[in-house]
CSV table of C-alpha atoms and ligand atoms in Angstrom, one decimal:
chain,number,residue,atom,x,y,z
A,17,MET,CA,-12.6,-36.3,-1.0
A,18,SER,CA,-12.1,-33.2,-2.7
A,19,LYS,CA,-10.1,-30.6,-0.6
A,20,MET,CA,-10.5,-27.7,0.8
A,21,ILE,CA,-8.8,-24.1,0.9
A,22,GLY,CA,-9.4,-21.4,2.6
A,23,ILE,CA,-9.1,-17.7,2.0
A,24,LEU,CA,-8.4,-14.6,3.5
A,25,THR,CA,-8.0,-10.4,2.7
A,26,SER,CA,-5.8,-8.8,5.3
A,27,GLY,CA,-5.1,-5.2,5.8
A,28,GLY,CA,-5.8,-1.9,4.3
A,29,ASP,CA,-8.9,-2.6,1.2
A,30,SER,CA,-7.6,-2.0,-2.3
A,31,PRO,CA,-9.4,-2.2,-6.1
A,32,GLY,CA,-8.6,-6.2,-7.4
A,33,LEU,CA,-9.5,-8.0,-4.2
A,34,ASN,CA,-12.4,-9.9,-4.8
A,35,ALA,CA,-11.2,-10.2,-8.9
A,36,ALA,CA,-8.6,-12.0,-7.1
A,37,ILE,CA,-10.9,-14.0,-5.0
A,38,ARG,CA,-13.6,-14.8,-8.1
A,39,GLY,CA,-9.3,-15.6,-9.9
A,40,ILE,CA,-8.6,-18.3,-7.2
A,41,GLY,CA,-12.0,-19.2,-6.3
A,42,LYS,CA,-13.6,-19.9,-9.8
A,43,ALA,CA,-9.9,-22.3,-10.8
A,44,LEU,CA,-10.4,-24.1,-7.6
A,45,LEU,CA,-14.0,-24.9,-8.3
A,46,GLY,CA,-14.5,-25.6,-11.7
A,47,ARG,CA,-10.3,-26.5,-13.2
A,48,TYR,CA,-9.9,-28.6,-10.5
A,49,GLY,CA,-12.6,-29.7,-8.3
A,50,MET,CA,-11.9,-28.3,-4.5
A,51,LYS,CA,-14.3,-27.0,-2.5
A,52,VAL,CA,-13.0,-22.6,-0.9
A,53,ILE,CA,-14.5,-20.9,1.9
A,54,GLY,CA,-13.3,-17.4,2.8
A,55,PHE,CA,-12.6,-16.3,6.6
A,56,ARG,CA,-14.2,-13.2,7.3
A,57,ASP,CA,-12.4,-9.7,8.4
A,58,GLY,CA,-8.6,-11.1,7.7
A,59,PHE,CA,-7.0,-13.6,11.2
A,60,ARG,CA,-9.4,-11.7,13.4
A,61,GLY,CA,-12.3,-14.2,11.2
A,62,MET,CA,-9.5,-16.7,11.2
A,63,MET,CA,-9.2,-16.7,15.2
A,64,GLU,CA,-13.1,-16.0,15.9
A,65,ASN,CA,-14.3,-18.7,13.1
A,66,ARG,CA,-16.1,-16.7,11.2
A,67,THR,CA,-16.2,-18.1,7.6
A,68,GLN,CA,-18.2,-17.7,4.3
A,69,LEU,CA,-19.2,-20.9,1.8
A,70,LEU,CA,-17.8,-18.9,-1.9
A,71,ASP,CA,-19.1,-21.5,-3.8
A,72,SER,CA,-20.1,-19.9,-7.4
A,73,GLU,CA,-23.3,-18.0,-7.1
A,74,ALA,CA,-20.6,-16.6,-4.3
A,75,LEU,CA,-18.2,-15.8,-6.8
A,76,SER,CA,-19.8,-14.5,-9.8
A,77,GLY,CA,-20.6,-10.9,-10.1
A,78,ILE,CA,-18.0,-9.7,-8.0
A,79,LEU,CA,-15.0,-8.9,-10.5
A,80,THR,CA,-15.6,-5.4,-11.1
A,81,LEU,CA,-17.1,-4.1,-6.7
A,82,GLY,CA,-14.5,-2.1,-5.0
A,83,GLY,CA,-13.0,-3.9,-1.3
A,84,THR,CA,-13.7,-7.6,-0.5
A,85,ILE,CA,-16.2,-9.5,-0.3
A,86,LEU,CA,-14.6,-11.3,2.9
A,87,GLY,CA,-14.1,-7.8,4.8
A,88,THR,CA,-10.9,-7.0,6.0
A,89,SER,CA,-8.6,-6.2,9.4
A,90,ARG,CA,-5.7,-5.1,9.7
A,91,ASP,CA,-5.5,-8.0,12.9
A,92,LYS,CA,-2.1,-9.7,13.5
A,93,PRO,CA,-2.4,-13.8,14.8
A,94,TYR,CA,0.4,-13.1,17.2
A,95,ALA,CA,-0.8,-9.6,18.4
A,96,MET,CA,-4.8,-9.5,18.5
A,97,PRO,CA,-6.6,-7.5,20.8
A,98,VAL,CA,-8.7,-9.5,22.7
A,99,ALA,CA,-11.2,-8.8,25.5
A,100,GLY,CA,-9.2,-5.6,26.0
A,101,LYS,CA,-5.3,-6.9,26.1
A,102,THR,CA,-3.1,-8.4,22.8
A,103,ARG,CA,-2.6,-11.3,22.7
A,104,ASP,CA,-0.8,-14.2,20.5
A,105,MET,CA,-4.2,-15.7,19.3
A,106,THR,CA,-1.3,-18.0,16.4
A,107,ASP,CA,-2.4,-21.6,18.2
A,108,VAL,CA,-6.5,-20.6,17.5
A,109,ILE,CA,-5.7,-20.4,13.8
A,110,VAL,CA,-3.5,-23.3,13.7
A,111,GLY,CA,-7.2,-24.9,15.4
A,112,ASN,CA,-9.8,-23.7,12.8
A,113,TYR,CA,-7.6,-24.0,10.3
A,114,ARG,CA,-7.3,-27.6,10.8
A,115,LYS,CA,-11.4,-27.9,11.9
A,116,HIS,CA,-12.8,-26.7,8.8
A,117,HIS,CA,-9.3,-30.0,7.1
A,118,LEU,CA,-7.8,-27.3,4.5
A,119,ASP,CA,-4.8,-27.9,2.5
A,120,ALA,CA,-4.3,-24.2,1.8
A,121,LEU,CA,-5.1,-21.4,2.9
A,122,VAL,CA,-4.5,-18.1,0.8
A,123,CYS,CA,-4.2,-14.7,2.0
A,124,LEU,CA,-4.6,-11.6,0.4
A,125,GLY,CA,-2.7,-8.9,1.1
A,126,GLY,CA,0.5,-6.2,1.7
A,127,GLY,CA,3.7,-6.4,3.5
A,128,GLY,CA,1.8,-7.3,6.8
A,129,THR,CA,0.0,-9.7,5.3
A,130,GLN,CA,2.6,-11.3,3.9
A,131,LYS,CA,3.9,-11.7,7.0
A,132,ASN,CA,1.9,-13.4,9.3
A,133,ALA,CA,1.6,-15.7,6.9
A,134,TYR,CA,5.5,-16.5,7.3
A,135,HIS,CA,4.4,-16.6,10.7
A,136,LEU,CA,1.5,-19.5,9.8
A,137,MET,CA,3.5,-21.4,7.4
A,138,LYS,CA,6.0,-22.0,9.9
A,139,GLN,CA,3.8,-23.3,12.2
A,140,GLY,CA,3.0,-25.8,9.6
A,141,LEU,CA,0.2,-24.7,7.5
A,142,ASN,CA,0.5,-24.7,3.9
A,143,VAL,CA,0.2,-20.9,3.2
A,144,ILE,CA,0.2,-19.0,-0.4
A,145,THR,CA,-0.2,-15.9,-0.6
A,146,LEU,CA,-1.0,-13.1,-3.2
A,147,PRO,CA,0.2,-8.6,-2.9
A,148,LYS,CA,-1.9,-6.9,-2.8
A,149,THR,CA,-2.0,-2.7,-2.2
A,150,ILE,CA,-2.3,0.3,-3.1
A,151,ASP,CA,1.3,1.8,-1.7
A,152,ASN,CA,2.8,-0.3,-4.4
A,153,ASP,CA,5.6,-1.0,-1.8
A,154,VAL,CA,5.4,-4.8,-1.2
A,155,ALA,CA,8.9,-6.5,-2.4
A,156,MET,CA,10.4,-9.4,-4.4
A,157,THR,CA,7.1,-8.6,-7.4
A,158,ASP,CA,7.0,-5.9,-10.2
A,159,VAL,CA,3.4,-4.4,-9.4
A,160,SER,CA,1.0,-5.0,-6.6
A,161,PHE,CA,-2.8,-4.6,-7.8
A,162,GLY,CA,-4.5,-1.8,-6.3
A,163,TYR,CA,-1.8,0.7,-6.9
A,164,ASP,CA,-3.1,1.0,-11.2
A,165,THR,CA,-6.4,2.1,-9.9
A,166,ALA,CA,-5.7,4.5,-7.2
A,167,LEU,CA,-3.0,6.3,-10.2
A,168,GLY,CA,-5.8,6.8,-11.4
A,169,ILE,CA,-8.0,8.6,-9.8
A,170,ALA,CA,-4.8,10.5,-7.8
A,171,THR,CA,-3.7,11.3,-11.3
A,172,GLU,CA,-7.7,12.4,-12.3
A,173,ALA,CA,-7.4,14.7,-9.1
A,174,ILE,CA,-4.5,16.5,-9.9
A,175,ASP,CA,-6.5,16.9,-13.6
A,176,ARG,CA,-9.2,18.5,-11.9
A,177,LEU,CA,-6.5,20.8,-9.7
A,178,HIS,CA,-4.7,21.9,-12.3
A,179,SER,CA,-7.9,23.6,-13.5
A,180,THR,CA,-9.0,25.4,-9.9
A,181,ALA,CA,-4.8,26.7,-9.5
A,182,HIS,CA,-4.1,28.2,-12.5
A,183,SER,CA,-8.4,30.0,-12.2
A,184,HIS,CA,-7.2,31.3,-8.6
A,185,HIS,CA,-2.8,31.9,-9.4
A,186,ARG,CA,-2.4,29.4,-6.3
A,187,ILE,CA,-0.1,26.9,-5.2
A,188,LEU,CA,-2.1,23.2,-4.3
A,189,VAL,CA,-0.7,20.8,-2.6
A,190,LEU,CA,-1.9,17.3,-3.3
A,191,GLU,CA,-1.3,15.1,-0.6
A,192,LEU,CA,-1.1,11.8,-2.0
A,193,MET,CA,-0.8,8.2,0.0
A,194,GLY,CA,1.8,5.9,-0.2
A,195,ASN,CA,2.5,5.1,3.2
A,196,LYS,CA,6.6,4.8,3.3
A,197,ALA,CA,6.7,4.9,-0.5
A,198,GLY,CA,6.8,6.9,-3.4
A,199,TRP,CA,5.0,5.8,-6.4
A,200,LEU,CA,1.6,6.6,-5.8
A,201,ALA,CA,2.7,10.0,-6.0
A,202,LEU,CA,5.5,10.2,-8.4
A,203,GLY,CA,3.5,7.3,-10.7
A,204,ALA,CA,0.8,9.9,-10.2
A,205,GLY,CA,2.9,13.2,-10.1
A,206,ILE,CA,4.2,12.1,-13.6
A,207,ALA,CA,1.6,11.7,-14.9
A,208,GLY,CA,-0.8,14.5,-13.8
A,209,GLY,CA,2.2,16.6,-14.7
A,210,ALA,CA,3.1,17.7,-11.5
A,211,ASP,CA,5.5,20.7,-11.0
A,212,VAL,CA,6.9,19.7,-7.6
A,213,ILE,CA,7.0,15.5,-6.5
A,214,LEU,CA,8.1,14.6,-2.9
A,215,ILE,CA,8.6,11.6,-1.8
A,216,PRO,CA,10.2,9.7,1.1
A,217,GLU,CA,13.2,8.5,-0.9
A,218,ILE,CA,14.3,12.5,-2.0
A,219,PRO,CA,14.1,14.2,1.2
A,220,TYR,CA,13.2,18.1,0.3
A,221,ASP,CA,15.0,20.9,1.4
A,222,VAL,CA,11.1,23.7,1.2
A,223,LYS,CA,13.3,26.3,0.3
A,224,LYS,CA,14.3,24.9,-3.2
A,225,VAL,CA,10.8,23.8,-3.3
A,226,ALA,CA,9.6,27.4,-2.8
A,227,ALA,CA,12.7,28.6,-5.4
A,228,ALA,CA,11.0,26.3,-8.7
A,229,ILE,CA,7.8,27.8,-7.4
A,230,LEU,CA,8.8,30.9,-8.4
A,231,ARG,CA,10.7,30.6,-11.0
A,232,ARG,CA,7.5,29.6,-12.5
A,233,SER,CA,6.2,32.4,-11.7
A,234,HIS,CA,7.6,34.9,-12.7
A,235,SER,CA,7.9,33.4,-16.4
A,236,GLY,CA,4.3,33.5,-15.8
A,237,GLN,CA,3.0,30.2,-14.5
A,238,GLY,CA,0.6,31.6,-12.2
A,239,PHE,CA,0.6,28.5,-11.1
A,240,SER,CA,2.0,25.2,-9.3
A,241,ILE,CA,0.8,21.5,-8.4
A,242,VAL,CA,2.6,20.2,-5.3
A,243,ALA,CA,2.0,16.4,-5.6
A,244,MET,CA,3.4,15.4,-1.9
A,245,ALA,CA,3.6,12.0,-0.8
A,246,GLU,CA,1.8,11.1,3.1
A,247,GLY,CA,5.2,9.7,3.8
A,248,ALA,CA,7.4,12.8,2.3
A,249,MET,CA,10.0,14.4,4.4
A,250,SER,CA,11.7,17.5,4.6
A,251,ARG,CA,16.0,17.3,5.1
A,252,GLN,CA,15.4,18.7,8.2
A,253,VAL,CA,12.5,16.6,9.9
A,254,VAL,CA,15.4,13.2,9.0
A,255,ALA,CA,18.2,14.9,10.2
A,256,LYS,CA,16.4,15.1,13.3
A,257,LEU,CA,14.7,12.0,13.5
A,258,ASP,CA,18.5,10.2,12.3
A,259,GLU,CA,19.6,12.0,15.9
A,260,ALA,CA,17.2,11.6,18.0
A,261,SER,CA,17.9,7.4,16.8
A,262,LYS,CA,21.2,8.1,17.0
A,263,LYS,CA,21.5,8.9,20.2
A,264,ASP,CA,18.6,6.4,21.8
A,265,LYS,CA,19.8,3.5,20.5
A,266,GLY,CA,18.2,0.7,21.1
A,267,ASN,CA,15.4,3.0,23.2
A,268,LYS,CA,12.1,3.1,20.7
A,269,LYS,CA,10.6,4.9,23.8
A,270,LYS,CA,12.3,8.0,23.6
A,271,GLU,CA,11.8,7.2,20.3
A,272,LYS,CA,8.4,8.0,20.0
A,273,LYS,CA,8.4,10.3,22.0
A,274,GLN,CA,10.4,12.3,19.6
A,275,GLN,CA,8.0,11.4,16.7
A,276,ALA,CA,5.6,12.4,19.2
A,277,GLN,CA,6.8,16.1,19.9
A,278,GLU,CA,8.0,15.7,16.4
A,279,VAL,CA,4.0,16.3,14.9
A,280,ALA,CA,3.0,18.0,18.1
A,281,ALA,CA,5.2,20.8,16.3
A,282,GLY,CA,3.4,20.1,12.6
A,283,ASN,CA,6.5,19.6,11.3
A,284,LYS,CA,5.8,15.3,11.5
A,285,PRO,CA,7.1,13.2,7.9
A,286,GLY,CA,3.8,13.9,5.4
A,287,ASN,CA,3.3,17.2,7.3
A,288,SER,CA,1.0,18.6,3.9
A,289,GLN,CA,-0.9,21.2,6.1
A,290,TYR,CA,2.8,22.8,7.7
A,291,LEU,CA,4.1,22.8,4.4
A,292,ALA,CA,1.7,24.2,2.1
A,293,GLN,CA,1.8,27.3,5.0
A,294,GLN,CA,5.5,27.1,4.3
A,295,LEU,CA,5.1,28.1,1.0
A,296,GLU,CA,2.2,30.6,0.9
A,297,GLU,CA,4.8,32.2,3.7
A,298,LEU,CA,8.3,31.7,1.6
A,299,THR,CA,6.3,32.6,-2.0
A,300,GLY,CA,3.8,35.1,-1.1
A,301,LEU,CA,1.6,32.7,-3.0
A,302,GLU,CA,-2.0,32.1,-2.0
A,303,SER,CA,-1.1,28.1,-1.2
A,304,ARG,CA,-4.7,25.4,-0.1
A,305,LEU,CA,-4.0,22.3,0.9
A,306,THR,CA,-6.7,18.7,-0.4
A,307,ILE,CA,-5.8,15.1,0.7
A,308,LEU,CA,-7.5,13.0,-1.4
A,309,GLY,CA,-6.7,9.9,1.6
A,310,TYR,CA,-9.4,7.2,1.7
A,311,LEU,CA,-11.0,8.0,-2.4
A,312,GLN,CA,-7.3,6.4,-3.9
A,313,ARG,CA,-8.4,3.2,-2.0
A,314,GLY,CA,-12.2,3.1,-2.7
A,315,GLY,CA,-14.4,1.8,-5.8
A,316,THR,CA,-13.8,-0.3,-8.8
A,317,PRO,CA,-11.1,-1.7,-9.9
A,318,SER,CA,-9.1,0.1,-13.1
A,319,ALA,CA,-9.3,-2.7,-16.0
A,320,GLY,CA,-5.1,-3.1,-15.4
A,321,ASP,CA,-6.1,-3.8,-11.2
A,322,ARG,CA,-8.7,-6.6,-12.9
A,323,LEU,CA,-6.6,-8.5,-15.7
A,324,LEU,CA,-4.0,-8.3,-12.9
A,325,ALA,CA,-6.1,-9.7,-9.5
A,326,THR,CA,-7.0,-12.2,-12.0
A,327,ARG,CA,-3.9,-13.7,-13.4
A,328,LEU,CA,-2.1,-14.0,-10.3
A,329,GLY,CA,-5.1,-15.8,-8.4
A,330,THR,CA,-5.4,-18.5,-11.3
A,331,ALA,CA,-1.6,-19.0,-11.1
A,332,CYS,CA,-2.2,-19.3,-7.5
A,333,ALA,CA,-4.6,-21.6,-8.3
A,334,ASP,CA,-2.7,-24.1,-10.1
A,335,LEU,CA,0.0,-24.1,-8.0
A,336,ILE,CA,-2.4,-24.8,-4.8
A,337,HIS,CA,-2.8,-27.2,-6.8
A,338,ASN,CA,1.4,-28.2,-7.8
A,339,GLY,CA,1.2,-28.6,-3.6
A,340,GLU,CA,3.6,-25.4,-3.7
A,341,PHE,CA,3.8,-24.0,-0.6
A,342,GLY,CA,5.1,-21.0,1.5
A,343,VAL,CA,5.1,-19.0,-1.5
A,344,MET,CA,4.1,-15.4,-2.8
A,345,VAL,CA,2.5,-15.3,-6.2
A,346,ALA,CA,4.3,-12.2,-7.6
A,347,ALA,CA,3.7,-10.5,-10.8
A,348,ARG,CA,7.2,-11.0,-13.4
A,349,GLY,CA,6.3,-8.9,-16.4
A,350,ASP,CA,3.2,-10.8,-18.0
A,351,GLY,CA,3.4,-14.1,-16.4
A,352,PHE,CA,4.3,-14.9,-12.6
A,353,GLU,CA,6.5,-16.1,-10.2
A,354,ALA,CA,6.0,-18.1,-6.6
A,355,VAL,CA,8.0,-16.2,-4.4
A,356,PRO,CA,9.5,-17.7,-1.1
A,357,LEU,CA,7.7,-15.7,1.8
A,358,LYS,CA,10.8,-15.9,3.5
A,359,ASP,CA,12.5,-13.6,0.8
A,360,VAL,CA,10.0,-10.7,0.9
A,361,VAL,CA,9.1,-10.4,4.2
A,362,GLY,CA,10.7,-7.8,6.4
A,363,ARG,CA,11.5,-6.1,2.3
A,364,ARG,CA,10.4,-2.7,1.5
A,365,ARG,CA,9.8,-2.1,-2.2
A,366,THR,CA,10.5,2.1,-2.2
A,367,VAL,CA,11.3,4.1,-5.1
A,368,PRO,CA,15.3,3.0,-6.6
A,369,LEU,CA,16.8,6.5,-6.7
A,370,ASP,CA,18.2,5.4,-9.9
A,371,HIS,CA,13.5,4.2,-11.3
A,372,TYR,CA,14.1,5.7,-14.7
A,373,TRP,CA,10.7,7.3,-13.3
A,374,ILE,CA,12.5,9.7,-11.3
A,375,GLU,CA,14.7,10.9,-14.2
A,376,SER,CA,12.1,10.8,-16.7
A,377,ALA,CA,10.6,13.5,-14.6
A,378,ARG,CA,13.2,15.7,-14.2
A,379,SER,CA,13.5,15.6,-18.0
A,380,VAL,CA,10.3,17.1,-18.1
A,381,HIS,CA,11.5,19.6,-15.4
A,382,THR,CA,9.9,18.2,-12.1
A,383,CYS,CA,11.6,19.4,-9.1
A,384,PHE,CA,11.9,16.7,-5.5
A,385,GLY,CA,12.6,19.3,-3.9
A,386,ASP,CA,16.3,18.5,-4.0
B,9,F6P,O1,-1.1,0.5,3.3
B,9,F6P,C1,-2.0,1.2,2.4
B,9,F6P,C2,-2.5,2.9,3.2
B,9,F6P,O2,-3.5,2.9,2.2
B,9,F6P,C3,-1.8,4.2,3.4
B,9,F6P,O3,-1.5,4.5,1.8
B,9,F6P,C4,-2.0,4.3,4.2
B,9,F6P,O4,-1.0,5.5,4.8
B,9,F6P,C5,-2.6,3.1,5.2
B,9,F6P,O5,-2.9,2.3,4.5
B,9,F6P,C6,-3.8,3.7,5.5
B,9,F6P,O6,-4.2,2.4,6.9
B,9,F6P,P1,-5.9,2.3,7.5
B,9,F6P,O7,-6.4,2.6,6.9
B,9,F6P,O8,-5.5,1.8,8.4
B,9,F6P,O9,-6.4,3.7,7.5
């Protein structure tokens, strides 16, 4: 009897998911004679037993499609909203794995998905994962698919902002995604030639940012582009959050209240609107904000992401054939590495402060606000 493999996509969608589904599916079907089904909408669909056959017809023509043909959700097996209550649905999910006589489950997703997959692995399922996220923050892999496409879109946005910023002699703040990591703002900021790059890893001083913009202005450059990661924080906000968490050690409720107050005061991490206002006040230059938002995740995957997703997908099929489970198929150089899930979960790949991209940006006079 041929082996049966399940696939699901979970977390925020990312360009390259369909290329990965196609790579895994085609290799499993064609090379190893296995059968493949997809679960709709991540772990929720697996819990509700909503499936879709992934035969060669279903896998054809999807390489260049954005999003995920399987749909996705952020639901967790052990904390799923069901009939108005959050419930642990792990047993139901394990039951559906058995019902379909699965030999393995492939989970495509970011940090949260790796954690959920690890949880199912501990229940005895043969689980294997791929790293997907535009944030590029999955630990233990060189890169995640989705990042390259988002990088291209964010860079094009900076290119386009240049001409309007230049014409109006304005400061243009561009807020980019990335969650708590600065890869997207840093990469696009360098590639697009942003004058200021603000990332969560380097808390900024707004006065230093304003001074850098004024220096440009006095030297005849009447405009400035600020690429800001959504998770970037000013030094004051970092200090306040540190103080609050010290005071309320172990008191999560109070910490959350403090954060809510920060948000209400327009002083939350990544509040780009507040930053744009502050810069206008401090420099006397007109300032405008653009939030690129979901455009960064939508549409056709780049050639780089199609290639990455395909090579990790086919490697995943080979690992399944070899019976290697409980691992994430990480990108390593031009190839791949099977990394145990226990080494991936609970870690975030942020930008190291000694990363050469930061050094390189400083060499071309980019300000980090530090
Ligand atoms: O993790 C990917 C990401 O796009 C982040 O960059 C962003 O913070 C978040 O997802 C947005 O999430 P949602 O899809 O839940 O709005």
